[in-house]
Short mmCIF file of C-alpha atoms in Angstrom, two decimals:
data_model
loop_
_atom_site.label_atom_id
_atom_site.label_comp_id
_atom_site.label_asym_id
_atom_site.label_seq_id
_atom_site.Cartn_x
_atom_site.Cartn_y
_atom_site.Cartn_z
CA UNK A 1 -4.60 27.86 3.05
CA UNK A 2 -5.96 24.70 4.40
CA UNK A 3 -9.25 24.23 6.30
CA UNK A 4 -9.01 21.81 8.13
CA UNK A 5 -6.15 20.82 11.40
CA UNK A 6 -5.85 18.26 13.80
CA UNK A 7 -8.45 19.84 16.17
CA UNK A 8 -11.45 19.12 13.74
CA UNK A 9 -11.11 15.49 13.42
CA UNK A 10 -13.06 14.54 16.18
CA UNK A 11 -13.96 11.00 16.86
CA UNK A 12 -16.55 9.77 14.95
CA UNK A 13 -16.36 12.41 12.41
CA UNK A 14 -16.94 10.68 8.88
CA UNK A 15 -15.78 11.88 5.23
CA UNK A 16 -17.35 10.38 2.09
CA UNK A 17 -15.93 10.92 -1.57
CA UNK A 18 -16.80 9.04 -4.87
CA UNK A 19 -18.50 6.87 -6.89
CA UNK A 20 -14.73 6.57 -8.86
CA UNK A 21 -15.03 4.49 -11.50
CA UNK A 22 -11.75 2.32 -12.37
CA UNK A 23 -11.48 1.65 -15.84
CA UNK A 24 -10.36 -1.82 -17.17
CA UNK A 25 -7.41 -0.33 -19.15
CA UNK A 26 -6.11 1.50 -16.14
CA UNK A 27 -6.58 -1.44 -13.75
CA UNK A 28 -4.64 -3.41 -16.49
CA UNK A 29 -1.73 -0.64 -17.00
CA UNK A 30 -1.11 -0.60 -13.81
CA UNK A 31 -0.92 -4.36 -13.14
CA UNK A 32 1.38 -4.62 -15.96
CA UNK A 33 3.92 -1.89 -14.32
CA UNK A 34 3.38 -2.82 -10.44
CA UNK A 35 1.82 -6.14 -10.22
CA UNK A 36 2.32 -7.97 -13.09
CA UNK A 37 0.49 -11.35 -12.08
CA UNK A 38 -1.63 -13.55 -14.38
CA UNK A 39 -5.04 -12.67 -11.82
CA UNK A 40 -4.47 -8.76 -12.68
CA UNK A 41 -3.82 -8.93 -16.52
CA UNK A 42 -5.30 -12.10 -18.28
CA UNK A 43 -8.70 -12.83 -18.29
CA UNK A 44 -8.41 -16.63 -18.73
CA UNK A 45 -5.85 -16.43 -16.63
CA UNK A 46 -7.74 -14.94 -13.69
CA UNK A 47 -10.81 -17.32 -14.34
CA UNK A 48 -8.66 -19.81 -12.76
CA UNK A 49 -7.33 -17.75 -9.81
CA UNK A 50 -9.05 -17.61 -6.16
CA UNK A 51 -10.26 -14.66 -7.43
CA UNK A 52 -12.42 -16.15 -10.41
CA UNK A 53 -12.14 -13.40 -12.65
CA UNK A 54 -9.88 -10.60 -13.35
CA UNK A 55 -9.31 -8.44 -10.55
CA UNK A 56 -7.58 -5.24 -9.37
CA UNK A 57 -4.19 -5.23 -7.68
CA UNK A 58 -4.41 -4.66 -4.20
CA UNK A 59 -2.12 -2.43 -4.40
CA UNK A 60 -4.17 -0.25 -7.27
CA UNK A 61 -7.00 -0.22 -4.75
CA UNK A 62 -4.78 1.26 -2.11
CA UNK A 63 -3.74 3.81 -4.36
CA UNK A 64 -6.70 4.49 -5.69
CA UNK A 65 -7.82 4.90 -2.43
CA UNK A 66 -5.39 7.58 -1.25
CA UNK A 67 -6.10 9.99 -4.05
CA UNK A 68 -9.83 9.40 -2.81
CA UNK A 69 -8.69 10.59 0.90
CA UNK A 70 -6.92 13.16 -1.07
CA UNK A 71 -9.97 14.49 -2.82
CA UNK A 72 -12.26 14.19 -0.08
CA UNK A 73 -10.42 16.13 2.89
CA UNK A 74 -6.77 15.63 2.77
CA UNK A 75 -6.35 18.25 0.21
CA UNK A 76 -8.12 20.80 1.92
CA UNK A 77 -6.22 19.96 5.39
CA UNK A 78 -2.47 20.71 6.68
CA UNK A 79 -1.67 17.41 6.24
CA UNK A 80 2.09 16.18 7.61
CA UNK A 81 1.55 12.44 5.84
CA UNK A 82 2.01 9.61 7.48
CA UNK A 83 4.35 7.30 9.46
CA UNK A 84 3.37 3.81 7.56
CA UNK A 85 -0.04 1.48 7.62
CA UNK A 86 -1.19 -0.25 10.00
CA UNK A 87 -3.21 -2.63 8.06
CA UNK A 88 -5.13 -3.59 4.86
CA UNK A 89 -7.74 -6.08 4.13
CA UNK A 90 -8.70 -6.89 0.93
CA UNK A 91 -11.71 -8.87 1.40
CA UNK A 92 -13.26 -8.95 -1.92
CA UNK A 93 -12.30 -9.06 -5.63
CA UNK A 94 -12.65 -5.27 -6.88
CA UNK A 95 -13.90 -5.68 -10.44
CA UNK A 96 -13.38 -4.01 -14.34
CA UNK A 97 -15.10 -0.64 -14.61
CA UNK A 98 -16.52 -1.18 -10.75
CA UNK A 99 -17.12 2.36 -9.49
CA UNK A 100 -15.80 2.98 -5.77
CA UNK A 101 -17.21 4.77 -2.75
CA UNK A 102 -15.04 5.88 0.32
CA UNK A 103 -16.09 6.55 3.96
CA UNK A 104 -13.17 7.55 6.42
CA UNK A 105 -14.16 6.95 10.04
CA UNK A 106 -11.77 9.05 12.22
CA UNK A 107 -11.61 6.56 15.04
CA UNK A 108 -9.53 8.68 18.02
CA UNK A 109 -6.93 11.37 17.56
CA UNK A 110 -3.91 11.97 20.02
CA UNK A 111 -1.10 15.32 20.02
CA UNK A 112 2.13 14.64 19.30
CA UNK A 113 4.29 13.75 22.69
CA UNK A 114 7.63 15.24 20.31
CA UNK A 115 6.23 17.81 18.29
CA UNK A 116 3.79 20.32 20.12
CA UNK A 117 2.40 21.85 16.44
CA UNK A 118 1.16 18.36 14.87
CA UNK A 119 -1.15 15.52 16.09
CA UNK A 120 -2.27 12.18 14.95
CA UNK A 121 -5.39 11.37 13.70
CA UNK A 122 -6.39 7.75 13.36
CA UNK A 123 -9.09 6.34 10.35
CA UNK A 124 -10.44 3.33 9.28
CA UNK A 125 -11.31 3.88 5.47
CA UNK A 126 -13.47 1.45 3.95
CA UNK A 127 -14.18 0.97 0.34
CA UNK A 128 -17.40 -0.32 -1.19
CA UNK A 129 -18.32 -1.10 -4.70
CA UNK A 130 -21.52 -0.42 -6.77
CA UNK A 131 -23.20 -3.24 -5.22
CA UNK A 132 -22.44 -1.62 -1.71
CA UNK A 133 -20.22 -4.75 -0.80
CA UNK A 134 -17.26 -3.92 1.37
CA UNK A 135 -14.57 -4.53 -0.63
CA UNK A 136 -11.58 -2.99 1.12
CA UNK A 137 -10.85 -1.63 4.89
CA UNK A 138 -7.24 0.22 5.59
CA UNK A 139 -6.36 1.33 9.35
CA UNK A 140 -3.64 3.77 10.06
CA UNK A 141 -2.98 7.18 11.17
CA UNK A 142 -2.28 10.41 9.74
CA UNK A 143 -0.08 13.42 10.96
CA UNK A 144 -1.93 16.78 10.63
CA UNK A 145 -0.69 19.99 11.86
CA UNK A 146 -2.30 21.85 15.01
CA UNK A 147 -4.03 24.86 14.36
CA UNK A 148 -2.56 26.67 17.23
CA UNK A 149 0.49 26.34 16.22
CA UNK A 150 0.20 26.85 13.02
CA UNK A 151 -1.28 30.02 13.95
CA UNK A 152 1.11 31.32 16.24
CA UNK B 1 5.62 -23.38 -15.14
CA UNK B 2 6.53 -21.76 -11.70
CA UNK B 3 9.17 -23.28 -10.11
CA UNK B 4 9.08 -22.12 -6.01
CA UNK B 5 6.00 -23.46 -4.45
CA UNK B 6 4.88 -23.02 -0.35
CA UNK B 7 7.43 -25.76 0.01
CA UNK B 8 10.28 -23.76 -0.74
CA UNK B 9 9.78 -20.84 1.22
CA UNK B 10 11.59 -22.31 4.50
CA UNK B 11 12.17 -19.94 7.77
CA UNK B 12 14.74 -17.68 7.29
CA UNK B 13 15.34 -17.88 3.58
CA UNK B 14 16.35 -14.94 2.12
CA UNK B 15 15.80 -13.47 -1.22
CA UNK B 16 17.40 -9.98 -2.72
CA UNK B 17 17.02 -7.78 -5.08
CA UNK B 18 18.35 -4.48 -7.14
CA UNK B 19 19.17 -2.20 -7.13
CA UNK B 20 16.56 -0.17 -8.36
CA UNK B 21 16.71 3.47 -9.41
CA UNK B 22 13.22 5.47 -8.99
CA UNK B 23 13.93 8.40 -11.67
CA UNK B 24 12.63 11.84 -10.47
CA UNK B 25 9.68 12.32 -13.49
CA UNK B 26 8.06 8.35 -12.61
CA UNK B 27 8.13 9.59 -9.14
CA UNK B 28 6.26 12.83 -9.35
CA UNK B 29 4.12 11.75 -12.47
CA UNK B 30 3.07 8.61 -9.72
CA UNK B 31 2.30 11.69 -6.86
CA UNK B 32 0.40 13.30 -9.43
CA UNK B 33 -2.11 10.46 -10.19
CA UNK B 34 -2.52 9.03 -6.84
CA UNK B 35 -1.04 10.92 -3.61
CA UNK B 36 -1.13 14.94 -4.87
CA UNK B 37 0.28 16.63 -1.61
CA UNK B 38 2.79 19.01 -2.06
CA UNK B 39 5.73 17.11 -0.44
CA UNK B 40 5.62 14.57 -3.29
CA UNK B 41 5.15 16.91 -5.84
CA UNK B 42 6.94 20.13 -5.25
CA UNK B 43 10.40 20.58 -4.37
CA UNK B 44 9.65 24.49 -2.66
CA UNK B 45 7.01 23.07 -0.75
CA UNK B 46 8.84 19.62 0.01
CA UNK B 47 11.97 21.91 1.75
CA UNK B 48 9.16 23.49 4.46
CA UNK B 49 7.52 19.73 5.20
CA UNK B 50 8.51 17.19 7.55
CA UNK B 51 10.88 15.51 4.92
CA UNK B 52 13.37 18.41 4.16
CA UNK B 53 13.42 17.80 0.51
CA UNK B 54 10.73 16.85 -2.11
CA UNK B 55 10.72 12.56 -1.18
CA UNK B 56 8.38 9.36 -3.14
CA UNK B 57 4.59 8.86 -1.86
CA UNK B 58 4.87 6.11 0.61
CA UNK B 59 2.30 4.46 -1.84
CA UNK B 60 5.02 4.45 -4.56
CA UNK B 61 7.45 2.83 -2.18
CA UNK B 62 5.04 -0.24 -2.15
CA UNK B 63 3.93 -0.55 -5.59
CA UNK B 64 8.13 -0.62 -6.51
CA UNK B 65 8.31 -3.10 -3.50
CA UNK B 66 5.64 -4.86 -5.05
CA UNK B 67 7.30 -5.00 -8.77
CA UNK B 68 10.62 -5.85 -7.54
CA UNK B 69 9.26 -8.58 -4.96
CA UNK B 70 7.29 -10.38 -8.63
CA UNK B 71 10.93 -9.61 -10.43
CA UNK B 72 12.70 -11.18 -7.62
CA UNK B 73 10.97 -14.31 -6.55
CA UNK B 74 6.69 -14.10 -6.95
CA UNK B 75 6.85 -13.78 -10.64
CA UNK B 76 8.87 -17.35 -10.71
CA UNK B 77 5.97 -19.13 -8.19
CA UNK B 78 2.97 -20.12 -7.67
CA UNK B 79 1.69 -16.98 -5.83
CA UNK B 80 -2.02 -16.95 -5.27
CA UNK B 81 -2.06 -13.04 -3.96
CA UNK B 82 -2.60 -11.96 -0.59
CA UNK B 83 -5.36 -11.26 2.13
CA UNK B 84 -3.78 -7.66 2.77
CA UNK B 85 -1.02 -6.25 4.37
CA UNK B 86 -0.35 -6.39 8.44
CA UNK B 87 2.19 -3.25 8.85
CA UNK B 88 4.43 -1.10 6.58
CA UNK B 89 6.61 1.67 8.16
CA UNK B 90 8.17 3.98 6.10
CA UNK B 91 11.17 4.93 7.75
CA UNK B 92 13.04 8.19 6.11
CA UNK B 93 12.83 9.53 3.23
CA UNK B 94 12.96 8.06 -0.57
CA UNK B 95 14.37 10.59 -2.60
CA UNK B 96 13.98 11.37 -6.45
CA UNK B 97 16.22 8.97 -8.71
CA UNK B 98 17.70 7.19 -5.62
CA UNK B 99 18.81 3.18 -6.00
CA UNK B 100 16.49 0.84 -3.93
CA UNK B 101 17.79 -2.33 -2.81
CA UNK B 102 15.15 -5.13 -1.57
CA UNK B 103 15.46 -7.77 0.64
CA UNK B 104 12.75 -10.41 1.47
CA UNK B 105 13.54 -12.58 4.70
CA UNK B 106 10.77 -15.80 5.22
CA UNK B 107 9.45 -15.27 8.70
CA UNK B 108 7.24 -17.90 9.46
CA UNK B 109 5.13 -20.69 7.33
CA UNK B 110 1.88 -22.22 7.78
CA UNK B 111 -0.84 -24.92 5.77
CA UNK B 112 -4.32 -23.25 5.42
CA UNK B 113 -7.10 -24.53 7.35
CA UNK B 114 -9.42 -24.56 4.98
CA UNK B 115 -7.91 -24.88 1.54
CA UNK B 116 -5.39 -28.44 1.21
CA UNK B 117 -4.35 -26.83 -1.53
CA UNK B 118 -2.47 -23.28 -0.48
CA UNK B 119 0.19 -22.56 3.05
CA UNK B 120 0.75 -18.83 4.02
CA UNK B 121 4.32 -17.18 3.85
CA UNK B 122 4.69 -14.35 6.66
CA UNK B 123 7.58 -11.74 5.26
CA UNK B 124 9.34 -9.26 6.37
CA UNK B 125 10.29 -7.32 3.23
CA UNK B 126 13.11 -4.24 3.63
CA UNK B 127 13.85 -1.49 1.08
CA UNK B 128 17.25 0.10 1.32
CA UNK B 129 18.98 3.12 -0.39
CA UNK B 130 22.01 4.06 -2.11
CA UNK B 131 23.63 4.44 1.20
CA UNK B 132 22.86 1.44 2.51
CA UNK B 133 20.19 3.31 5.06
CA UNK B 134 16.92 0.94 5.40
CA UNK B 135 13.88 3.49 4.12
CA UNK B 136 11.02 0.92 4.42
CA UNK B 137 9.75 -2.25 5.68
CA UNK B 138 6.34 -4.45 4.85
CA UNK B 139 5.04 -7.61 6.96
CA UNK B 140 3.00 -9.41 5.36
CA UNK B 141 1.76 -12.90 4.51
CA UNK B 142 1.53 -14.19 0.81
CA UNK B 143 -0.48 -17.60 0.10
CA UNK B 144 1.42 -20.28 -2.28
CA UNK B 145 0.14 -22.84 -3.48
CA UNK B 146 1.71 -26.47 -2.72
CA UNK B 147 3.50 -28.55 -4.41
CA UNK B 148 1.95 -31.82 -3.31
CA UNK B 149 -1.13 -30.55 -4.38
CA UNK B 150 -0.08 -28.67 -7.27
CA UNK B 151 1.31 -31.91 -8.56
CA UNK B 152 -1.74 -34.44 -8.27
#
């Protein structure tokens, strides 16, 4: 059974989970099937992108990302998912074989107007690499169930 | 050499693509790497969840987006990535080896500031279903480089 409902996110409350390391072939792999753009799968290629080098697919850091959320808390809590994103910024290149830390800020929470036995719970998650540079932030809110209800 | 450049990508312009069919094993082996909750994974556990039925990650939703949005139009220009992503809603459920159906309507244009070079392109990008029922949409901005630029 899960641990953790809608009541215990309390604002403020912060989750942390990694280093993960992201290895170059899987960056790649993925690129190849999702992304497939010269800056996420050629070297030289990349070199002569904004991004100077080859880097991750946004996209593979938001993913990579939600297994982290998965691993830290949302596997352990009655999670409903989610209704969309609110938004991502990817504000620096995320690197071959860079290893990734998480922190999840819950930033306020709010019950459900429509369904009395789920609420939401609002996060900004923020990845940094090795170097501790921000390299990532993602905003949106996630529907847990109440433990009230579940309970009753 | 690409042909579409920030140029091309006038207000209201509309590209398409698909259909595309998510088959049931990509879907789940996708949940399985990067979003393990049961609704994504399990179709016992997906019938007592919010979605009624096992249904895609959201996060798989955008990384096909993504693919079909390089097979459709990005994969043919000169994209130069993206800052992030301003919304995505996913609206009902994307079910296992259902046909996906993209369109990709220009919103708004606009030169960079600080780079001569590049021009933003705001989208609204839409995913529809076999049925015709819109599952998903993405807003977001792409930078292009321009032609002018590209040229001298």
């Amino acid at each position: 059974m899960p641990q953790l409902h809608w009541e215990d996110f309390t604002p403020g409350r912060i989750f942390e989970h990694g280093p993960r390391r992201l290895p170059r072939d899987e960056m790649i792999a993925f690129a190849a099937e999702f992304d497939p753009q010269p800056m996420h799968l050629d070297e030289a290629a990349a070199q002569q992108s904004m991004l100077g080098g080859l880097a991750a697919s946004g996209w593979y850091a938001c993913c990579i990302l939600m297994r982290m959320i998965v691993d830290a808390f949302v596997g352990n809590s009655a999670s409903m998912g989610a209704p969309g994103v609110d938004e991502v910024r990817w504000l620096l290149p995320i690197r071959p074989d860079d290893e990734l830390t998480l922190r999840a800020t819950v930033l306020e929470t709010r019950a459900s107007k429509s369904r009395i036995d789920m609420g939401f719970v609002r996060f900004e998650f923020e990845l940094f690499n090795a170097s501790g540079e921000r390299v990532m932030i993602l905003i949106t809110s996630l529907m847990l169930a109440r433990r009230e209800r579940a309970a009753s």
